[in-house]
């Protein structure tokens, strides 16, 4: 009987984290910048997204050229804020950000952008 009680107490303590953490598995982070489809001559970009309710951290990943065919895995970091600045050379990139808490991860939000030479122009003002 004592073993059963101890087991139930241990399971209860272990499961408490799931009770207090918000399930964010079916949510997505709303990205603000750089927007998908952007062509820019700027090589220093600040990745920005809206806070996701229930997330305490965010996992930001930047690859080149795309996730289906990665030549360069440029960044994989966990941050507590909703912004991160990165210097990038000319090229094509995809990036994703997902919300995290101690029990769950949100769905990925994937965006594509290009850093181009000044001669090519760009879509930003």
Short mmCIF file of C-alpha atoms in Angstrom, two decimals:
data_model
loop_
_atom_site.label_atom_id
_atom_site.label_comp_id
_atom_site.label_asym_id
_atom_site.label_seq_id
_atom_site.Cartn_x
_atom_site.Cartn_y
_atom_site.Cartn_z
CA UNK A 1 0.00 0.00 0.00
CA UNK A 2 2.83 2.39 0.86
CA UNK A 3 4.44 1.72 -2.52
CA UNK A 4 1.18 2.56 -4.33
CA UNK A 5 0.80 5.81 -2.40
CA UNK A 6 4.40 6.79 -3.08
CA UNK A 7 3.95 6.00 -6.78
CA UNK A 8 0.77 8.10 -6.96
CA UNK A 9 2.47 11.01 -5.22
CA UNK A 10 5.45 10.83 -7.60
CA UNK A 11 3.17 10.66 -10.64
CA UNK A 12 1.14 13.58 -9.31
CA UNK A 13 4.23 15.74 -8.88
CA UNK A 14 5.52 14.78 -12.33
CA UNK A 15 2.15 15.55 -13.96
CA UNK A 16 1.70 18.91 -12.21
CA UNK A 17 3.80 20.63 -14.85
CA UNK A 18 1.28 19.62 -17.54
CA UNK A 19 -1.59 20.92 -15.42
CA UNK A 20 -0.07 24.38 -15.05
CA UNK A 21 1.43 24.79 -18.53
CA UNK A 22 -0.79 25.99 -21.36
CA UNK A 23 -1.07 23.53 -24.26
CA UNK A 24 0.25 25.50 -27.24
CA UNK A 25 0.73 22.55 -29.64
CA UNK A 26 -2.02 23.71 -32.00
CA UNK A 27 -1.08 27.40 -32.04
CA UNK A 28 1.35 29.30 -34.27
CA UNK A 29 3.54 32.32 -33.66
CA UNK A 30 2.52 35.41 -35.67
CA UNK A 31 5.67 36.66 -37.44
CA UNK A 32 6.13 40.34 -38.20
CA UNK A 33 9.57 40.74 -39.77
CA UNK A 34 11.09 39.89 -42.08
CA UNK A 35 7.85 39.09 -43.87
CA UNK A 36 7.63 36.15 -46.24
CA UNK A 37 8.61 37.18 -49.77
CA UNK A 38 10.77 40.13 -48.72
CA UNK A 39 13.71 41.07 -50.95
CA UNK A 40 16.11 43.40 -49.14
CA UNK A 41 19.55 44.87 -49.60
CA UNK A 42 20.01 45.08 -45.83
CA UNK A 43 22.36 42.47 -44.43
CA UNK A 44 21.48 43.06 -40.77
CA UNK A 45 17.95 41.88 -40.13
CA UNK A 46 15.90 41.82 -36.98
CA UNK A 47 13.52 38.89 -36.71
CA UNK A 48 10.37 39.97 -34.86
CA UNK A 49 7.19 38.14 -33.87
CA UNK A 50 4.20 38.68 -31.62
CA UNK A 51 4.21 37.01 -28.21
CA UNK A 52 2.33 33.72 -28.07
CA UNK A 53 0.15 33.32 -24.99
CA UNK A 54 1.46 30.36 -23.00
CA UNK A 55 5.00 30.46 -24.45
CA UNK A 56 7.90 31.33 -22.18
CA UNK A 57 10.62 30.98 -24.85
CA UNK A 58 10.94 30.82 -28.63
CA UNK A 59 13.04 28.61 -30.87
CA UNK A 60 14.33 30.52 -33.90
CA UNK A 61 15.91 28.67 -36.82
CA UNK A 62 17.38 30.23 -39.98
CA UNK A 63 18.51 28.11 -42.95
CA UNK A 64 19.62 28.68 -46.51
CA UNK A 65 18.14 28.33 -49.04
CA UNK A 66 15.04 26.39 -47.82
CA UNK A 67 14.14 23.75 -45.22
CA UNK A 68 13.53 21.11 -47.90
CA UNK A 69 17.09 21.56 -49.17
CA UNK A 70 19.37 22.99 -46.48
CA UNK A 71 22.84 24.06 -47.60
CA UNK A 72 23.54 26.15 -44.50
CA UNK A 73 22.06 25.76 -41.05
CA UNK A 74 22.80 29.30 -39.92
CA UNK A 75 21.02 29.64 -36.61
CA UNK A 76 19.19 27.49 -34.09
CA UNK A 77 18.67 29.32 -30.83
CA UNK A 78 16.19 29.64 -27.98
CA UNK A 79 15.38 33.18 -26.87
CA UNK A 80 13.11 34.64 -24.20
CA UNK A 81 12.20 37.76 -26.18
CA UNK A 82 10.25 38.26 -29.41
CA UNK A 83 13.16 39.61 -31.47
CA UNK A 84 16.61 38.59 -32.59
CA UNK A 85 19.11 40.45 -34.81
CA UNK A 86 21.36 38.59 -37.24
CA UNK A 87 23.89 39.56 -39.94
CA UNK A 88 23.44 37.61 -43.18
CA UNK A 89 25.25 37.62 -46.54
CA UNK A 90 23.38 37.83 -49.84
CA UNK A 91 21.28 34.75 -50.44
CA UNK A 92 17.93 33.03 -50.01
CA UNK A 93 16.69 32.10 -46.57
CA UNK A 94 13.85 30.46 -44.73
CA UNK A 95 13.25 30.99 -41.08
CA UNK A 96 10.93 29.55 -38.51
CA UNK A 97 9.95 30.39 -34.99
CA UNK A 98 7.94 28.33 -32.54
CA UNK A 99 6.75 29.03 -29.04
CA UNK A 100 7.96 26.86 -26.17
CA UNK A 101 7.07 26.25 -22.58
CA UNK A 102 8.26 23.53 -20.22
CA UNK A 103 5.68 21.04 -21.52
CA UNK A 104 4.74 21.98 -25.11
CA UNK A 105 5.93 23.46 -28.44
CA UNK A 106 3.74 25.38 -30.86
CA UNK A 107 3.55 24.69 -34.58
CA UNK A 108 6.24 26.18 -36.82
CA UNK A 109 5.66 29.39 -38.73
CA UNK A 110 7.92 29.40 -41.81
CA UNK A 111 8.81 32.50 -43.86
CA UNK A 112 11.05 33.02 -46.91
CA UNK A 113 13.16 36.07 -47.76
CA UNK A 114 16.12 37.10 -49.90
CA UNK A 115 19.09 39.35 -49.21
CA UNK A 116 20.11 40.81 -52.56
CA UNK A 117 22.85 43.08 -53.86
CA UNK A 118 22.14 46.83 -54.07
CA UNK A 119 22.30 46.54 -57.87
CA UNK A 120 19.31 44.18 -57.84
CA UNK A 121 17.18 46.63 -55.87
CA UNK A 122 14.76 45.49 -53.20
CA UNK A 123 11.19 45.72 -52.01
CA UNK A 124 11.79 47.75 -48.85
CA UNK A 125 11.51 51.57 -48.93
#
